[in-house]
C-alpha cells in the first residue's frame, strides 16, 4: 500500500516520513546519476576535441606524403570544429559542473594541475580560431600568421597532458594520443 499524501510548504503534496526517506534516497541517486552524466559528457566532449584536433594536425603530413590537396582544405574546418568542441567542453564544465560559480572555477583551475593545463590549451586555441580567416592572414601577414598558428602543437600537447592527468588510472587511451 502506498503511504498517504500530506501537504508541505515547499512541495505541496508529499508522502509520510518513511516514504519521504525513500524519496530522498531516490533524489540523491538521481543527482549522482546526473553528476555521472555531466562527467560523461565532459569526458566525451574532451575526447572528441582531441580526436578532431589531431585529425586537423594530420592533414599536412597526409598532403606531403600523398600529394593530395583535399586534406589541406579540411584542415581549417577540422581546427575550427576542434575549437567548437573545446568551447562546448569548457562551457559544460562552467555551466553544468560548476553552476557558473566563478570563484570555484578559478580555484579549481589554480588548484588542480589537469585543469590548469586544460585551461591553458583552451586559451591557446582562442587566437587560432579568431585568426583563421583569410582576412586575418592578410592582416597579420602570412609569416606572422603561420608562427601564431604553430601554437596548435603546444595546445595539442597540453590537451594530451590534460587527458592523461585527468584519467589517472588506465592510461592506455590518453597515451595513444600522445604517441
PDB file of C-alpha atoms in Angstrom:
ATOM      1  CA  UNK A   1       0.000   0.000   0.000  1.00  0.00           C
ATOM      2  CA  UNK A   2       1.114   3.496  -0.785  1.00  0.00           C
ATOM      3  CA  UNK A   3       1.767   5.962   2.017  1.00  0.00           C
ATOM      4  CA  UNK A   4      -0.883   8.656   2.410  1.00  0.00           C
ATOM      5  CA  UNK A   5      -0.174  12.066   0.922  1.00  0.00           C
ATOM      6  CA  UNK A   6       0.280  15.106   3.147  1.00  0.00           C
ATOM      7  CA  UNK A   7       0.721  18.780   2.294  1.00  0.00           C
ATOM      8  CA  UNK A   8       4.059  20.522   2.811  1.00  0.00           C
ATOM      9  CA  UNK A   9       5.015  24.155   2.413  1.00  0.00           C
ATOM     10  CA  UNK A  10       7.752  23.624  -0.152  1.00  0.00           C
ATOM     11  CA  UNK A  11       6.440  20.855  -2.371  1.00  0.00           C
ATOM     12  CA  UNK A  12       2.697  20.826  -1.999  1.00  0.00           C
ATOM     13  CA  UNK A  13       1.849  17.155  -1.525  1.00  0.00           C
ATOM     14  CA  UNK A  14       4.252  14.537  -0.220  1.00  0.00           C
ATOM     15  CA  UNK A  15       4.272  11.159   1.486  1.00  0.00           C
ATOM     16  CA  UNK A  16       4.652  10.211   5.138  1.00  0.00           C
ATOM     17  CA  UNK A  17       8.146  10.313   6.732  1.00  0.00           C
ATOM     18  CA  UNK A  18       9.012   6.668   5.901  1.00  0.00           C
ATOM     19  CA  UNK A  19       8.369   7.178   2.211  1.00  0.00           C
ATOM     20  CA  UNK A  20       9.996  10.626   2.406  1.00  0.00           C
ATOM     21  CA  UNK A  21      13.256   8.933   3.376  1.00  0.00           C
ATOM     22  CA  UNK A  22      12.968   6.642   0.359  1.00  0.00           C
ATOM     23  CA  UNK A  23      12.133   9.602  -1.895  1.00  0.00           C
ATOM     24  CA  UNK A  24      15.176  11.457  -0.525  1.00  0.00           C
ATOM     25  CA  UNK A  25      17.382   8.471  -1.344  1.00  0.00           C
ATOM     26  CA  UNK A  26      15.906   8.381  -4.840  1.00  0.00           C
ATOM     27  CA  UNK A  27      16.655  12.090  -5.297  1.00  0.00           C
ATOM     28  CA  UNK A  28      20.245  11.520  -4.157  1.00  0.00           C
ATOM     29  CA  UNK A  29      20.580   8.624  -6.583  1.00  0.00           C
ATOM     30  CA  UNK A  30      19.147  10.760  -9.394  1.00  0.00           C
ATOM     31  CA  UNK A  31      21.595  13.563  -8.507  1.00  0.00           C
ATOM     32  CA  UNK A  32      24.507  11.092  -8.619  1.00  0.00           C
ATOM     33  CA  UNK A  33      23.317   9.823 -11.998  1.00  0.00           C
ATOM     34  CA  UNK A  34      23.079  13.429 -13.214  1.00  0.00           C
ATOM     35  CA  UNK A  35      26.635  14.124 -11.981  1.00  0.00           C
ATOM     36  CA  UNK A  36      27.793  10.964 -13.755  1.00  0.00           C
ATOM     37  CA  UNK A  37      26.038  12.144 -16.908  1.00  0.00           C
ATOM     38  CA  UNK A  38      27.782  15.535 -16.672  1.00  0.00           C
ATOM     39  CA  UNK A  39      31.126  13.794 -16.134  1.00  0.00           C
ATOM     40  CA  UNK A  40      30.483  11.505 -19.099  1.00  0.00           C
ATOM     41  CA  UNK A  41      29.528  14.494 -21.257  1.00  0.00           C
ATOM     42  CA  UNK A  42      32.691  16.338 -20.216  1.00  0.00           C
ATOM     43  CA  UNK A  43      34.844  13.291 -20.934  1.00  0.00           C
ATOM     44  CA  UNK A  44      33.290  12.639 -24.351  1.00  0.00           C
ATOM     45  CA  UNK A  45      33.477  16.289 -25.398  1.00  0.00           C
ATOM     46  CA  UNK A  46      37.122  16.439 -24.347  1.00  0.00           C
ATOM     47  CA  UNK A  47      37.884  13.227 -26.198  1.00  0.00           C
ATOM     48  CA  UNK A  48      36.115  14.454 -29.347  1.00  0.00           C
ATOM     49  CA  UNK A  49      38.117  17.687 -29.093  1.00  0.00           C
ATOM     50  CA  UNK A  50      41.400  15.772 -29.026  1.00  0.00           C
ATOM     51  CA  UNK A  51      40.394  13.447 -31.857  1.00  0.00           C
ATOM     52  CA  UNK A  52      39.351  16.315 -34.114  1.00  0.00           C
ATOM     53  CA  UNK A  53      42.384  18.414 -33.163  1.00  0.00           C
ATOM     54  CA  UNK A  54      44.712  15.532 -34.015  1.00  0.00           C
ATOM     55  CA  UNK A  55      42.800  14.907 -37.244  1.00  0.00           C
ATOM     56  CA  UNK A  56      43.493  18.536 -38.198  1.00  0.00           C
ATOM     57  CA  UNK A  57      47.186  18.030 -37.429  1.00  0.00           C
ATOM     58  CA  UNK A  58      47.396  15.023 -39.749  1.00  0.00           C
ATOM     59  CA  UNK A  59      46.239  16.996 -42.780  1.00  0.00           C
ATOM     60  CA  UNK A  60      49.643  18.466 -43.681  1.00  0.00           C
ATOM     61  CA  UNK A  61      51.578  15.187 -43.350  1.00  0.00           C
ATOM     62  CA  UNK A  62      48.948  13.410 -45.462  1.00  0.00           C
ATOM     63  CA  UNK A  63      49.335  16.120 -48.117  1.00  0.00           C
ATOM     64  CA  UNK A  64      53.133  15.851 -48.033  1.00  0.00           C
ATOM     65  CA  UNK A  65      53.147  12.047 -48.218  1.00  0.00           C
ATOM     66  CA  UNK A  66      50.429  11.612 -50.841  1.00  0.00           C
ATOM     67  CA  UNK A  67      50.313  14.885 -52.755  1.00  0.00           C
ATOM     68  CA  UNK A  68      46.554  15.026 -52.199  1.00  0.00           C
ATOM     69  CA  UNK A  69      45.228  18.557 -51.786  1.00  0.00           C
ATOM     70  CA  UNK A  70      41.890  17.805 -50.122  1.00  0.00           C
ATOM     71  CA  UNK A  71      43.403  17.331 -46.623  1.00  0.00           C
ATOM     72  CA  UNK A  72      44.599  20.943 -46.723  1.00  0.00           C
ATOM     73  CA  UNK A  73      41.057  22.100 -47.467  1.00  0.00           C
ATOM     74  CA  UNK A  74      39.823  20.112 -44.438  1.00  0.00           C
ATOM     75  CA  UNK A  75      42.483  21.398 -42.038  1.00  0.00           C
ATOM     76  CA  UNK A  76      40.811  24.727 -41.239  1.00  0.00           C
ATOM     77  CA  UNK A  77      37.376  23.136 -40.876  1.00  0.00           C
ATOM     78  CA  UNK A  78      38.737  20.476 -38.514  1.00  0.00           C
ATOM     79  CA  UNK A  79      40.649  23.081 -36.491  1.00  0.00           C
ATOM     80  CA  UNK A  80      37.552  25.218 -36.044  1.00  0.00           C
ATOM     81  CA  UNK A  81      35.480  22.153 -35.175  1.00  0.00           C
ATOM     82  CA  UNK A  82      38.068  21.182 -32.545  1.00  0.00           C
ATOM     83  CA  UNK A  83      37.761  24.695 -31.113  1.00  0.00           C
ATOM     84  CA  UNK A  84      33.969  24.364 -31.099  1.00  0.00           C
ATOM     85  CA  UNK A  85      34.157  21.087 -29.164  1.00  0.00           C
ATOM     86  CA  UNK A  86      36.735  22.573 -26.763  1.00  0.00           C
ATOM     87  CA  UNK A  87      34.393  25.522 -26.171  1.00  0.00           C
ATOM     88  CA  UNK A  88      31.423  23.224 -25.522  1.00  0.00           C
ATOM     89  CA  UNK A  89      33.635  21.086 -23.248  1.00  0.00           C
ATOM     90  CA  UNK A  90      34.639  24.166 -21.230  1.00  0.00           C
ATOM     91  CA  UNK A  91      31.098  25.591 -21.226  1.00  0.00           C
ATOM     92  CA  UNK A  92      29.750  22.269 -19.925  1.00  0.00           C
ATOM     93  CA  UNK A  93      32.282  22.391 -17.108  1.00  0.00           C
ATOM     94  CA  UNK A  94      31.438  26.033 -16.309  1.00  0.00           C
ATOM     95  CA  UNK A  95      27.662  25.747 -16.506  1.00  0.00           C
ATOM     96  CA  UNK A  96      26.659  22.198 -15.675  1.00  0.00           C
ATOM     97  CA  UNK A  97      29.507  21.038 -13.470  1.00  0.00           C
ATOM     98  CA  UNK A  98      30.276  24.269 -11.599  1.00  0.00           C
ATOM     99  CA  UNK A  99      26.962  26.133 -11.951  1.00  0.00           C
ATOM    100  CA  UNK A 100      28.679  29.358 -13.081  1.00  0.00           C
ATOM    101  CA  UNK A 101      30.395  29.702  -9.678  1.00  0.00           C
ATOM    102  CA  UNK A 102      33.348  31.742 -10.971  1.00  0.00           C
ATOM    103  CA  UNK A 103      35.166  31.706  -7.643  1.00  0.00           C
ATOM    104  CA  UNK A 104      35.117  27.902  -7.534  1.00  0.00           C
ATOM    105  CA  UNK A 105      36.032  27.675 -11.218  1.00  0.00           C
ATOM    106  CA  UNK A 106      39.170  29.802 -10.719  1.00  0.00           C
ATOM    107  CA  UNK A 107      40.070  27.895  -7.534  1.00  0.00           C
ATOM    108  CA  UNK A 108      39.694  24.630  -9.475  1.00  0.00           C
ATOM    109  CA  UNK A 109      41.845  25.858 -12.371  1.00  0.00           C
ATOM    110  CA  UNK A 110      44.587  27.014  -9.995  1.00  0.00           C
ATOM    111  CA  UNK A 111      44.434  24.052  -7.600  1.00  0.00           C
ATOM    112  CA  UNK A 112      44.225  21.085  -9.967  1.00  0.00           C
ATOM    113  CA  UNK A 113      47.102  20.567 -12.411  1.00  0.00           C
ATOM    114  CA  UNK A 114      44.994  18.888 -15.080  1.00  0.00           C
ATOM    115  CA  UNK A 115      42.578  21.835 -15.007  1.00  0.00           C
ATOM    116  CA  UNK A 116      45.437  24.324 -15.344  1.00  0.00           C
ATOM    117  CA  UNK A 117      46.869  22.663 -18.457  1.00  0.00           C
ATOM    118  CA  UNK A 118      43.414  22.091 -19.955  1.00  0.00           C
ATOM    119  CA  UNK A 119      42.563  25.751 -19.466  1.00  0.00           C
ATOM    120  CA  UNK A 120      45.902  26.784 -20.980  1.00  0.00           C
ATOM    121  CA  UNK A 121      45.234  24.568 -24.013  1.00  0.00           C
ATOM    122  CA  UNK A 122      41.814  26.162 -24.461  1.00  0.00           C
ATOM    123  CA  UNK A 123      43.214  29.697 -24.134  1.00  0.00           C
ATOM    124  CA  UNK A 124      45.840  28.888 -26.789  1.00  0.00           C
ATOM    125  CA  UNK A 125      43.118  27.791 -29.209  1.00  0.00           C
ATOM    126  CA  UNK A 126      41.227  31.105 -28.955  1.00  0.00           C
ATOM    127  CA  UNK A 127      43.634  33.259 -31.027  1.00  0.00           C
ATOM    128  CA  UNK A 128      43.931  30.442 -33.549  1.00  0.00           C
ATOM    129  CA  UNK A 129      40.177  30.363 -34.085  1.00  0.00           C
ATOM    130  CA  UNK A 130      39.926  34.164 -34.200  1.00  0.00           C
ATOM    131  CA  UNK A 131      42.704  34.435 -36.792  1.00  0.00           C
ATOM    132  CA  UNK A 132      41.564  31.575 -39.019  1.00  0.00           C
ATOM    133  CA  UNK A 133      40.021  33.805 -41.703  1.00  0.00           C
ATOM    134  CA  UNK A 134      41.660  34.867 -44.952  1.00  0.00           C
ATOM    135  CA  UNK A 135      41.335  38.481 -43.818  1.00  0.00           C
ATOM    136  CA  UNK A 136      43.332  37.797 -40.677  1.00  0.00           C
ATOM    137  CA  UNK A 137      46.042  36.038 -42.695  1.00  0.00           C
ATOM    138  CA  UNK A 138      46.349  39.211 -44.807  1.00  0.00           C
ATOM    139  CA  UNK A 139      46.207  41.495 -41.775  1.00  0.00           C
ATOM    140  CA  UNK A 140      48.895  39.587 -39.854  1.00  0.00           C
ATOM    141  CA  UNK A 141      50.958  38.673 -42.889  1.00  0.00           C
ATOM    142  CA  UNK A 142      51.492  35.012 -43.695  1.00  0.00           C
ATOM    143  CA  UNK A 143      54.802  34.560 -41.790  1.00  0.00           C
ATOM    144  CA  UNK A 144      53.389  36.014 -38.540  1.00  0.00           C
ATOM    145  CA  UNK A 145      50.099  34.120 -39.017  1.00  0.00           C
ATOM    146  CA  UNK A 146      51.985  30.852 -39.533  1.00  0.00           C
ATOM    147  CA  UNK A 147      54.132  31.470 -36.435  1.00  0.00           C
ATOM    148  CA  UNK A 148      50.999  32.133 -34.380  1.00  0.00           C
ATOM    149  CA  UNK A 149      49.287  29.011 -35.683  1.00  0.00           C
ATOM    150  CA  UNK A 150      52.203  26.853 -34.581  1.00  0.00           C
ATOM    151  CA  UNK A 151      50.697  27.244 -31.096  1.00  0.00           C
ATOM    152  CA  UNK A 152      48.341  24.443 -32.119  1.00  0.00           C
ATOM    153  CA  UNK A 153      51.137  21.956 -31.395  1.00  0.00           C
ATOM    154  CA  UNK A 154      51.543  23.264 -27.855  1.00  0.00           C
ATOM    155  CA  UNK A 155      47.763  23.232 -27.397  1.00  0.00           C
ATOM    156  CA  UNK A 156      47.654  19.606 -28.574  1.00  0.00           C
ATOM    157  CA  UNK A 157      50.418  18.566 -26.164  1.00  0.00           C
ATOM    158  CA  UNK A 158      48.661  20.362 -23.295  1.00  0.00           C
ATOM    159  CA  UNK A 159      45.403  18.666 -24.303  1.00  0.00           C
ATOM    160  CA  UNK A 160      47.039  15.245 -24.060  1.00  0.00           C
ATOM    161  CA  UNK A 161      48.578  16.137 -20.678  1.00  0.00           C
ATOM    162  CA  UNK A 162      45.145  17.323 -19.510  1.00  0.00           C
ATOM    163  CA  UNK A 163      43.674  13.986 -20.609  1.00  0.00           C
ATOM    164  CA  UNK A 164      46.440  11.875 -19.012  1.00  0.00           C
ATOM    165  CA  UNK A 165      46.331  13.742 -15.708  1.00  0.00           C
ATOM    166  CA  UNK A 166      42.507  13.633 -15.664  1.00  0.00           C
ATOM    167  CA  UNK A 167      42.260   9.875 -16.232  1.00  0.00           C
ATOM    168  CA  UNK A 168      44.783   8.844 -13.549  1.00  0.00           C
ATOM    169  CA  UNK A 169      44.054   5.072 -13.696  1.00  0.00           C
ATOM    170  CA  UNK A 170      44.009   3.443 -17.142  1.00  0.00           C
ATOM    171  CA  UNK A 171      46.398   5.497 -19.244  1.00  0.00           C
ATOM    172  CA  UNK A 172      46.085   3.317 -22.351  1.00  0.00           C
ATOM    173  CA  UNK A 173      43.756   5.665 -24.237  1.00  0.00           C
ATOM    174  CA  UNK A 174      45.408   9.000 -23.298  1.00  0.00           C
ATOM    175  CA  UNK A 175      48.870   7.690 -24.095  1.00  0.00           C
ATOM    176  CA  UNK A 176      47.665   6.524 -27.503  1.00  0.00           C
ATOM    177  CA  UNK A 177      47.004  10.178 -28.343  1.00  0.00           C
ATOM    178  CA  UNK A 178      50.416  11.181 -27.017  1.00  0.00           C
ATOM    179  CA  UNK A 179      52.254   8.928 -29.479  1.00  0.00           C
TER     180      UNK A 179
END
